[in-house]
Amino acid sequence: MSALMKQFPVSELISEEAIKNKVKELGLAITSHYEHHTEPLVLVGVLKGSILFLADLCRAIALPLEIEMMGVSSYGEATKSSGVVRITQDLVRPIKDKHVLIVEDIFDSGLTVKYLCDNLKARDPKSIKVCTLLKKDIQRTVDISPDFVGFNIPDKFVVGYGLDLTERLRNLPMICVYKP
Ligand code: IMP
Ligand code: MG
């Protein structure tokens, strides 16, 4: 148990080891999906939650690729989805004719990813797919689902490995359930 974990009401859901293994697995699946594509592959990380996952995932993909970041905010300071999505930071380079893989920390209501897909589609990429480390086991109204999923998890608020509680606990090396 990490020293940081002891200071908060959290319990481990997914260990560091399990994350490591899953990232390797996802990297292999993504590599075999894109290896025969000739157009460039660009990973679009969703700030800030995906940064740890993106850093590990890109090293598990054995293909040339570009990295871009997109800032999207759908959560305020609360632990429930507001349904309001806005761009806080846009891509720096064009994605026209490239294969875009959106890299997200967690697929909850799906509103963020839905918004991103629609927004990026308008820029004429060759394809758009979504990779999420976590997917919450809930009923959704959005008409999209991620193409690559690490773990399906129960409908609990989770922190760690990039996921925050009002900006804290992103630096937990494992994923924990937060229950005050
Ligand atoms: P969605 O639009 O409802 O799918 O929410 C996606 C975003 O909400 C994610 O990128 C996270 O930043 C945040 N989020 C959703 N569930 C959790 C959670 O359990 N812990 C921390 N952040 C979460
Ligand atoms: Mg996020």
CSV table of N, CA, C and O in Angstrom, one decimal, residues 44-151:
chain,number,residue,atom,x,y,z
A,44,VAL,N,-4.5,10.7,-29.7
A,44,VAL,CA,-5.0,12.0,-29.1
A,44,VAL,C,-5.4,11.7,-27.7
A,44,VAL,O,-6.4,11.1,-27.4
A,45,GLY,N,-4.5,12.2,-26.8
A,45,GLY,CA,-4.7,12.0,-25.3
A,45,GLY,C,-5.7,13.0,-24.8
A,45,GLY,O,-5.6,14.2,-25.2
A,46,VAL,N,-6.6,12.6,-24.0
A,46,VAL,CA,-7.6,13.6,-23.4
A,46,VAL,C,-7.0,14.0,-22.0
A,46,VAL,O,-6.8,13.2,-21.1
A,47,LEU,N,-6.8,15.4,-22.0
A,47,LEU,CA,-6.2,15.9,-20.7
A,47,LEU,C,-7.2,16.0,-19.6
A,47,LEU,O,-8.4,16.2,-19.9
A,48,LYS,N,-6.8,15.9,-18.4
A,48,LYS,CA,-5.5,15.5,-18.0
A,48,LYS,C,-5.5,14.0,-17.6
A,48,LYS,O,-4.4,13.5,-17.4
A,49,GLY,N,-6.6,13.5,-17.4
A,49,GLY,CA,-6.7,12.1,-16.9
A,49,GLY,C,-6.0,11.0,-17.6
A,49,GLY,O,-5.6,10.1,-17.0
A,50,SER,N,-5.8,11.2,-18.9
A,50,SER,CA,-5.2,10.1,-19.7
A,50,SER,C,-3.6,10.2,-19.7
A,50,SER,O,-3.0,9.3,-20.3
A,51,ILE,N,-3.0,11.2,-19.1
A,51,ILE,CA,-1.6,11.3,-19.3
A,51,ILE,C,-0.7,10.1,-18.9
A,51,ILE,O,0.2,9.8,-19.6
A,52,LEU,N,-1.0,9.6,-17.8
A,52,LEU,CA,-0.2,8.4,-17.3
A,52,LEU,C,-0.4,7.2,-18.2
A,52,LEU,O,0.5,6.5,-18.6
A,53,PHE,N,-1.7,7.0,-18.5
A,53,PHE,CA,-2.1,5.9,-19.4
A,53,PHE,C,-1.4,6.0,-20.8
A,53,PHE,O,-0.8,5.1,-21.3
A,54,LEU,N,-1.5,7.3,-21.3
A,54,LEU,CA,-1.0,7.5,-22.7
A,54,LEU,C,0.6,7.3,-22.7
A,54,LEU,O,1.1,6.7,-23.6
A,55,ALA,N,1.2,7.7,-21.6
A,55,ALA,CA,2.7,7.6,-21.5
A,55,ALA,C,3.1,6.1,-21.6
A,55,ALA,O,4.0,5.7,-22.2
A,56,ASP,N,2.3,5.3,-20.9
A,56,ASP,CA,2.6,3.8,-20.9
A,56,ASP,C,2.1,3.2,-22.2
A,56,ASP,O,2.8,2.3,-22.7
A,57,LEU,N,0.9,3.5,-22.6
A,57,LEU,CA,0.4,2.9,-23.8
A,57,LEU,C,1.2,3.1,-25.1
A,57,LEU,O,1.4,2.2,-25.8
A,58,CYS,N,1.7,4.4,-25.2
A,58,CYS,CA,2.4,4.7,-26.5
A,58,CYS,C,3.7,3.8,-26.6
A,58,CYS,O,4.1,3.4,-27.7
A,59,ARG,N,4.2,3.5,-25.4
A,59,ARG,CA,5.4,2.6,-25.4
A,59,ARG,C,5.1,1.1,-25.6
A,59,ARG,O,6.0,0.3,-25.8
A,60,ALA,N,3.9,0.8,-25.5
A,60,ALA,CA,3.4,-0.6,-25.8
A,60,ALA,C,3.0,-0.8,-27.2
A,60,ALA,O,2.6,-1.9,-27.6
A,61,ILE,N,3.0,0.3,-28.0
A,61,ILE,CA,2.6,0.2,-29.4
A,61,ILE,C,3.8,0.2,-30.3
A,61,ILE,O,4.6,1.2,-30.2
A,62,ALA,N,4.0,-0.9,-31.0
A,62,ALA,CA,5.2,-1.0,-31.8
A,62,ALA,C,5.1,-0.5,-33.2
A,62,ALA,O,5.3,-1.2,-34.2
A,63,LEU,N,4.7,0.8,-33.3
A,63,LEU,CA,4.4,1.4,-34.6
A,63,LEU,C,4.9,2.9,-34.6
A,63,LEU,O,4.8,3.5,-33.5
A,64,PRO,N,5.2,3.5,-35.7
A,64,PRO,CA,5.5,4.9,-35.7
A,64,PRO,C,4.2,5.6,-35.4
A,64,PRO,O,3.1,5.2,-35.9
A,65,LEU,N,4.2,6.6,-34.5
A,65,LEU,CA,3.0,7.4,-34.2
A,65,LEU,C,3.3,8.8,-33.8
A,65,LEU,O,4.4,9.1,-33.4
A,66,GLU,N,2.2,9.6,-33.8
A,66,GLU,CA,2.3,11.0,-33.4
A,66,GLU,C,1.5,11.1,-32.1
A,66,GLU,O,0.6,10.3,-31.9
A,67,ILE,N,1.8,12.1,-31.3
A,67,ILE,CA,1.0,12.3,-30.0
A,67,ILE,C,0.5,13.7,-30.0
A,67,ILE,O,1.2,14.7,-30.3
A,68,GLU,N,-0.8,13.8,-29.8
A,68,GLU,CA,-1.4,15.1,-29.6
A,68,GLU,C,-2.3,15.1,-28.3
A,68,GLU,O,-2.7,14.0,-27.9
A,69,MET,N,-2.5,16.2,-27.8
A,69,MET,CA,-3.3,16.3,-26.6
A,69,MET,C,-4.5,17.2,-26.9
A,69,MET,O,-4.4,18.2,-27.6
A,70,MET,N,-5.6,16.8,-26.2
A,70,MET,CA,-6.8,17.7,-26.3
A,70,MET,C,-7.4,17.9,-24.9
A,70,MET,O,-7.5,16.9,-24.2
A,71,GLY,N,-7.7,19.1,-24.6
A,71,GLY,CA,-8.3,19.4,-23.3
A,71,GLY,C,-9.8,19.5,-23.4
A,71,GLY,O,-10.3,20.3,-24.1
A,72,VAL,N,-10.5,18.6,-22.7
A,72,VAL,CA,-11.9,18.6,-22.7
A,72,VAL,C,-12.4,18.5,-21.2
A,72,VAL,O,-11.8,17.7,-20.5
A,73,SER,N,-13.3,19.3,-20.9
A,73,SER,CA,-13.8,19.3,-19.5
A,73,SER,C,-15.3,18.9,-19.5
A,73,SER,O,-16.1,19.6,-20.1
A,74,SER,N,-15.6,17.9,-18.8
A,74,SER,CA,-17.1,17.5,-18.7
A,74,SER,C,-17.4,17.5,-17.2
A,74,SER,O,-18.6,17.4,-16.9
A,75,TYR,N,-16.4,17.5,-16.4
A,75,TYR,CA,-16.7,17.5,-14.9
A,75,TYR,C,-16.3,18.8,-14.3
A,75,TYR,O,-15.3,19.4,-14.7
A,76,GLY,N,-17.1,19.3,-13.4
A,76,GLY,CA,-16.8,20.5,-12.6
A,76,GLY,C,-15.9,20.0,-11.5
A,76,GLY,O,-15.0,19.3,-11.6
A,77,GLU,N,-16.2,20.5,-10.3
A,77,GLU,CA,-15.5,20.1,-9.1
A,77,GLU,C,-16.2,19.0,-8.4
A,77,GLU,O,-15.8,18.6,-7.3
A,78,ALA,N,-17.2,18.4,-9.0
A,78,ALA,CA,-18.0,17.4,-8.4
A,78,ALA,C,-17.6,16.0,-8.9
A,78,ALA,O,-16.8,15.9,-9.8
A,79,THR,N,-18.2,15.0,-8.3
A,79,THR,CA,-17.9,13.6,-8.7
A,79,THR,C,-19.0,13.1,-9.6
A,79,THR,O,-19.1,11.9,-9.8
A,80,LYS,N,-19.9,13.9,-10.1
A,80,LYS,CA,-20.9,13.5,-11.0
A,80,LYS,C,-20.8,14.2,-12.3
A,80,LYS,O,-20.5,15.4,-12.4
A,81,SER,N,-21.1,13.5,-13.4
A,81,SER,CA,-21.0,14.1,-14.8
A,81,SER,C,-22.0,15.2,-14.9
A,81,SER,O,-23.2,15.1,-14.6
A,82,SER,N,-21.6,16.4,-15.4
A,82,SER,CA,-22.4,17.5,-15.6
A,82,SER,C,-23.2,17.5,-16.9
A,82,SER,O,-24.2,18.1,-17.1
A,83,GLY,N,-22.6,16.7,-17.9
A,83,GLY,CA,-23.2,16.6,-19.2
A,83,GLY,C,-22.7,17.8,-20.1
A,83,GLY,O,-23.0,17.9,-21.2
A,84,VAL,N,-22.0,18.7,-19.5
A,84,VAL,CA,-21.5,19.9,-20.2
A,84,VAL,C,-20.1,19.7,-20.6
A,84,VAL,O,-19.3,19.4,-19.8
A,85,VAL,N,-19.9,19.7,-21.9
A,85,VAL,CA,-18.5,19.4,-22.4
A,85,VAL,C,-18.0,20.6,-23.1
A,85,VAL,O,-18.7,21.3,-23.9
A,86,ARG,N,-16.8,21.0,-22.8
A,86,ARG,CA,-16.2,22.1,-23.6
A,86,ARG,C,-14.7,21.9,-23.8
A,86,ARG,O,-14.1,21.2,-23.0
A,87,ILE,N,-14.2,22.4,-24.9
A,87,ILE,CA,-12.8,22.3,-25.3
A,87,ILE,C,-11.9,23.3,-24.5
A,87,ILE,O,-12.2,24.5,-24.6
A,88,THR,N,-11.0,22.8,-23.7
A,88,THR,CA,-10.1,23.8,-23.0
A,88,THR,C,-8.8,23.9,-23.6
A,88,THR,O,-8.0,24.8,-23.3
A,89,GLN,N,-8.4,22.9,-24.5
A,89,GLN,CA,-7.2,23.0,-25.2
A,89,GLN,C,-7.4,22.2,-26.5
A,89,GLN,O,-7.7,21.0,-26.5
A,90,ASP,N,-7.0,22.8,-27.6
A,90,ASP,CA,-7.2,22.1,-28.9
A,90,ASP,C,-6.0,21.5,-29.4
A,90,ASP,O,-4.9,21.8,-28.9
A,91,LEU,N,-6.1,20.7,-30.5
A,91,LEU,CA,-4.9,20.0,-31.1
A,91,LEU,C,-4.0,21.1,-31.7
A,91,LEU,O,-4.5,22.2,-32.1
A,92,VAL,N,-2.7,20.8,-31.8
A,92,VAL,CA,-1.8,21.8,-32.4
A,92,VAL,C,-1.6,21.5,-33.9
A,92,VAL,O,-1.5,22.4,-34.6
A,93,ARG,N,-1.7,20.2,-34.3
A,93,ARG,CA,-1.4,19.9,-35.7
A,93,ARG,C,-2.7,19.3,-36.3
A,93,ARG,O,-3.5,18.7,-35.6
A,94,PRO,N,-2.7,19.4,-37.7
A,94,PRO,CA,-3.9,18.8,-38.3
A,94,PRO,C,-4.0,17.3,-38.3
A,94,PRO,O,-2.9,16.7,-38.2
A,95,ILE,N,-5.2,16.7,-38.4
A,95,ILE,CA,-5.3,15.3,-38.4
A,95,ILE,C,-5.9,14.8,-39.7
A,95,ILE,O,-6.2,13.6,-39.8
A,96,LYS,N,-6.0,15.6,-40.6
A,96,LYS,CA,-6.5,15.3,-41.9
A,96,LYS,C,-5.8,14.1,-42.5
A,96,LYS,O,-4.6,14.0,-42.5
A,97,ASP,N,-6.6,13.1,-43.0
A,97,ASP,CA,-6.0,11.8,-43.6
A,97,ASP,C,-5.2,11.0,-42.6
A,97,ASP,O,-4.5,10.1,-43.1
A,98,LYS,N,-5.2,11.2,-41.4
A,98,LYS,CA,-4.5,10.4,-40.4
A,98,LYS,C,-5.5,9.5,-39.7
A,98,LYS,O,-6.7,9.8,-39.6
A,99,HIS,N,-5.0,8.4,-39.1
A,99,HIS,CA,-5.8,7.5,-38.3
A,99,HIS,C,-5.7,8.1,-36.8
A,99,HIS,O,-4.6,8.1,-36.3
A,100,VAL,N,-6.8,8.4,-36.3
A,100,VAL,CA,-6.9,9.0,-35.0
A,100,VAL,C,-7.3,8.0,-34.0
A,100,VAL,O,-8.3,7.3,-34.2
A,101,LEU,N,-6.5,7.8,-32.9
A,101,LEU,CA,-6.9,7.0,-31.8
A,101,LEU,C,-7.0,7.8,-30.6
A,101,LEU,O,-6.0,8.3,-30.0
A,102,ILE,N,-8.3,8.1,-30.1
A,102,ILE,CA,-8.5,8.9,-28.9
A,102,ILE,C,-8.1,8.0,-27.7
A,102,ILE,O,-8.6,6.9,-27.6
A,103,VAL,N,-7.3,8.6,-26.8
A,103,VAL,CA,-6.9,7.8,-25.6
A,103,VAL,C,-7.5,8.5,-24.4
A,103,VAL,O,-7.2,9.6,-24.1
A,104,GLU,N,-8.4,7.7,-23.7
A,104,GLU,CA,-9.2,8.3,-22.6
A,104,GLU,C,-8.9,7.5,-21.4
A,104,GLU,O,-8.6,6.3,-21.4
A,105,ASP,N,-9.1,8.1,-20.2
A,105,ASP,CA,-8.9,7.4,-18.9
A,105,ASP,C,-10.1,6.5,-18.6
A,105,ASP,O,-10.0,5.4,-18.3
A,106,ILE,N,-11.3,7.2,-18.8
A,106,ILE,CA,-12.5,6.4,-18.3
A,106,ILE,C,-13.7,6.8,-19.2
A,106,ILE,O,-13.8,8.0,-19.6
A,107,PHE,N,-14.4,5.8,-19.6
A,107,PHE,CA,-15.7,6.0,-20.3
A,107,PHE,C,-16.8,5.9,-19.4
A,107,PHE,O,-17.1,4.8,-18.9
A,108,ASP,N,-17.4,7.1,-19.0
A,108,ASP,CA,-18.5,7.1,-18.0
A,108,ASP,C,-19.8,7.3,-18.7
A,108,ASP,O,-20.3,6.3,-19.3
A,109,SER,N,-20.3,8.5,-18.8
A,109,SER,CA,-21.6,8.7,-19.5
A,109,SER,C,-21.3,8.6,-21.0
A,109,SER,O,-22.2,8.3,-21.8
A,110,GLY,N,-20.0,8.8,-21.4
A,110,GLY,CA,-19.7,8.7,-22.9
A,110,GLY,C,-19.8,10.1,-23.6
A,110,GLY,O,-19.5,10.2,-24.7
A,111,LEU,N,-20.3,11.0,-22.8
A,111,LEU,CA,-20.5,12.4,-23.4
A,111,LEU,C,-19.3,13.0,-24.0
A,111,LEU,O,-19.2,13.6,-25.0
A,112,THR,N,-18.2,12.9,-23.2
A,112,THR,CA,-16.9,13.5,-23.6
A,112,THR,C,-16.4,12.9,-24.9
A,112,THR,O,-16.0,13.6,-25.8
A,113,VAL,N,-16.4,11.6,-24.9
A,113,VAL,CA,-15.9,10.9,-26.1
A,113,VAL,C,-16.8,11.1,-27.3
A,113,VAL,O,-16.3,11.3,-28.4
A,114,LYS,N,-18.1,11.1,-27.1
A,114,LYS,CA,-19.0,11.4,-28.2
A,114,LYS,C,-18.8,12.8,-28.8
A,114,LYS,O,-18.7,13.0,-30.0
A,115,TYR,N,-18.6,13.8,-27.9
A,115,TYR,CA,-18.3,15.1,-28.3
A,115,TYR,C,-17.0,15.2,-29.1
A,115,TYR,O,-16.9,15.8,-30.2
A,116,LEU,N,-16.0,14.6,-28.6
A,116,LEU,CA,-14.7,14.6,-29.2
A,116,LEU,C,-14.7,13.9,-30.6
A,116,LEU,O,-14.1,14.5,-31.5
A,117,CYS,N,-15.4,12.8,-30.7
A,117,CYS,CA,-15.5,12.1,-32.0
A,117,CYS,C,-16.1,13.0,-33.0
A,117,CYS,O,-15.6,13.1,-34.1
A,118,ASP,N,-17.2,13.6,-32.6
A,118,ASP,CA,-18.0,14.5,-33.6
A,118,ASP,C,-17.1,15.6,-34.0
A,118,ASP,O,-17.1,16.0,-35.2
A,119,ASN,N,-16.4,16.2,-33.0
A,119,ASN,CA,-15.6,17.4,-33.3
A,119,ASN,C,-14.4,17.0,-34.2
A,119,ASN,O,-14.1,17.7,-35.2
A,120,LEU,N,-13.8,15.9,-33.9
A,120,LEU,CA,-12.6,15.5,-34.7
A,120,LEU,C,-13.0,15.0,-36.1
A,120,LEU,O,-12.2,15.2,-37.1
A,121,LYS,N,-14.2,14.4,-36.2
A,121,LYS,CA,-14.6,13.9,-37.5
A,121,LYS,C,-14.7,15.0,-38.6
A,121,LYS,O,-14.5,14.8,-39.7
A,122,ALA,N,-15.1,16.2,-38.1
A,122,ALA,CA,-15.2,17.4,-39.0
A,122,ALA,C,-13.9,17.8,-39.6
A,122,ALA,O,-13.9,18.6,-40.5
A,123,ARG,N,-12.8,17.2,-39.1
A,123,ARG,CA,-11.5,17.6,-39.6
A,123,ARG,C,-10.9,16.6,-40.6
A,123,ARG,O,-9.7,16.6,-40.9
A,124,ASP,N,-11.8,15.7,-41.0
A,124,ASP,CA,-11.4,14.8,-42.1
A,124,ASP,C,-10.3,13.8,-41.9
A,124,ASP,O,-9.4,13.6,-42.7
A,125,PRO,N,-10.3,13.2,-40.7
A,125,PRO,CA,-9.3,12.1,-40.5
A,125,PRO,C,-9.6,10.9,-41.3
A,125,PRO,O,-10.7,10.8,-41.8
A,126,LYS,N,-8.6,10.0,-41.5
A,126,LYS,CA,-8.8,8.8,-42.2
A,126,LYS,C,-9.7,7.9,-41.5
A,126,LYS,O,-10.6,7.2,-42.0
A,127,SER,N,-9.5,7.8,-40.1
A,127,SER,CA,-10.4,7.0,-39.3
A,127,SER,C,-10.4,7.6,-37.9
A,127,SER,O,-9.4,8.3,-37.5
A,128,ILE,N,-11.4,7.2,-37.0
A,128,ILE,CA,-11.3,7.6,-35.6
A,128,ILE,C,-11.7,6.4,-34.8
A,128,ILE,O,-12.8,5.8,-35.1
A,129,LYS,N,-10.9,6.0,-33.8
A,129,LYS,CA,-11.2,5.0,-32.9
A,129,LYS,C,-10.9,5.5,-31.5
A,129,LYS,O,-10.2,6.5,-31.3
A,130,VAL,N,-11.4,4.7,-30.5
A,130,VAL,CA,-11.3,5.1,-29.1
A,130,VAL,C,-10.7,4.0,-28.3
A,130,VAL,O,-11.2,2.9,-28.4
A,131,CYS,N,-9.7,4.4,-27.5
A,131,CYS,CA,-9.2,3.4,-26.5
A,131,CYS,C,-9.4,4.0,-25.1
A,131,CYS,O,-8.9,5.1,-24.9
A,132,THR,N,-10.0,3.3,-24.3
A,132,THR,CA,-10.2,3.8,-22.9
A,132,THR,C,-9.7,2.7,-21.9
A,132,THR,O,-9.8,1.5,-22.1
A,133,LEU,N,-9.0,3.2,-20.9
A,133,LEU,CA,-8.5,2.3,-19.9
A,133,LEU,C,-9.6,1.6,-19.1
A,133,LEU,O,-9.6,0.4,-18.9
A,134,LEU,N,-10.6,2.5,-18.7
A,134,LEU,CA,-11.7,2.0,-17.9
A,134,LEU,C,-13.0,2.3,-18.5
A,134,LEU,O,-13.2,3.3,-19.2
A,135,LYS,N,-14.0,1.4,-18.3
A,135,LYS,CA,-15.3,1.6,-18.8
A,135,LYS,C,-16.3,1.3,-17.7
A,135,LYS,O,-16.2,0.1,-17.2
A,136,LYS,N,-17.1,2.2,-17.3
A,136,LYS,CA,-18.0,2.0,-16.2
A,136,LYS,C,-19.2,1.2,-16.7
A,136,LYS,O,-19.7,1.4,-17.8
A,137,ASP,N,-19.6,0.2,-15.9
A,137,ASP,CA,-20.7,-0.7,-16.2
A,137,ASP,C,-22.0,0.0,-15.9
A,137,ASP,O,-22.6,-0.2,-14.8
A,138,ILE,N,-22.5,0.8,-16.8
A,138,ILE,CA,-23.8,1.6,-16.6
A,138,ILE,C,-24.6,1.6,-17.9
A,138,ILE,O,-24.0,1.3,-19.0
A,139,GLN,N,-25.8,2.0,-17.8
A,139,GLN,CA,-26.7,2.2,-19.0
A,139,GLN,C,-26.3,3.6,-19.6
A,139,GLN,O,-26.2,4.5,-18.9
A,140,ARG,N,-26.2,3.6,-20.9
A,140,ARG,CA,-25.9,4.9,-21.6
A,140,ARG,C,-26.9,5.2,-22.7
A,140,ARG,O,-27.5,4.3,-23.3
A,141,THR,N,-26.9,6.5,-23.0
A,141,THR,CA,-27.8,7.0,-24.1
A,141,THR,C,-27.0,7.3,-25.3
A,141,THR,O,-27.5,7.4,-26.4
A,142,VAL,N,-25.6,7.5,-25.2
A,142,VAL,CA,-24.8,7.8,-26.4
A,142,VAL,C,-24.7,6.6,-27.3
A,142,VAL,O,-24.7,5.5,-26.9
A,143,ASP,N,-24.6,7.0,-28.6
A,143,ASP,CA,-24.6,5.9,-29.7
A,143,ASP,C,-23.2,5.5,-30.1
A,143,ASP,O,-23.0,5.0,-31.2
A,144,ILE,N,-22.2,5.7,-29.2
A,144,ILE,CA,-20.9,5.2,-29.5
A,144,ILE,C,-20.3,4.3,-28.3
A,144,ILE,O,-20.8,4.5,-27.2
A,145,SER,N,-19.4,3.4,-28.7
A,145,SER,CA,-18.7,2.7,-27.6
A,145,SER,C,-17.3,2.6,-28.0
A,145,SER,O,-16.9,2.6,-29.1
A,146,PRO,N,-16.4,2.5,-27.0
A,146,PRO,CA,-14.9,2.5,-27.3
A,146,PRO,C,-14.5,1.2,-28.0
A,146,PRO,O,-15.1,0.1,-27.8
A,147,ASP,N,-13.5,1.3,-28.8
A,147,ASP,CA,-13.0,0.2,-29.6
A,147,ASP,C,-12.1,-0.7,-28.9
A,147,ASP,O,-12.0,-1.9,-29.1
A,148,PHE,N,-11.3,-0.1,-28.0
A,148,PHE,CA,-10.3,-0.8,-27.1
A,148,PHE,C,-10.6,-0.5,-25.7
A,148,PHE,O,-10.6,0.7,-25.3
A,149,VAL,N,-10.9,-1.5,-24.9
A,149,VAL,CA,-11.2,-1.2,-23.5
A,149,VAL,C,-10.3,-2.0,-22.6
A,149,VAL,O,-10.1,-3.2,-22.8
A,150,GLY,N,-9.7,-1.3,-21.6
A,150,GLY,CA,-8.9,-2.0,-20.6
A,150,GLY,C,-9.7,-2.9,-19.6
A,150,GLY,O,-9.7,-4.1,-19.7
A,151,PHE,N,-10.4,-2.2,-18.7
A,151,PHE,CA,-11.1,-2.9,-17.7
A,151,PHE,C,-12.6,-2.3,-17.7
A,151,PHE,O,-12.8,-1.1,-17.7
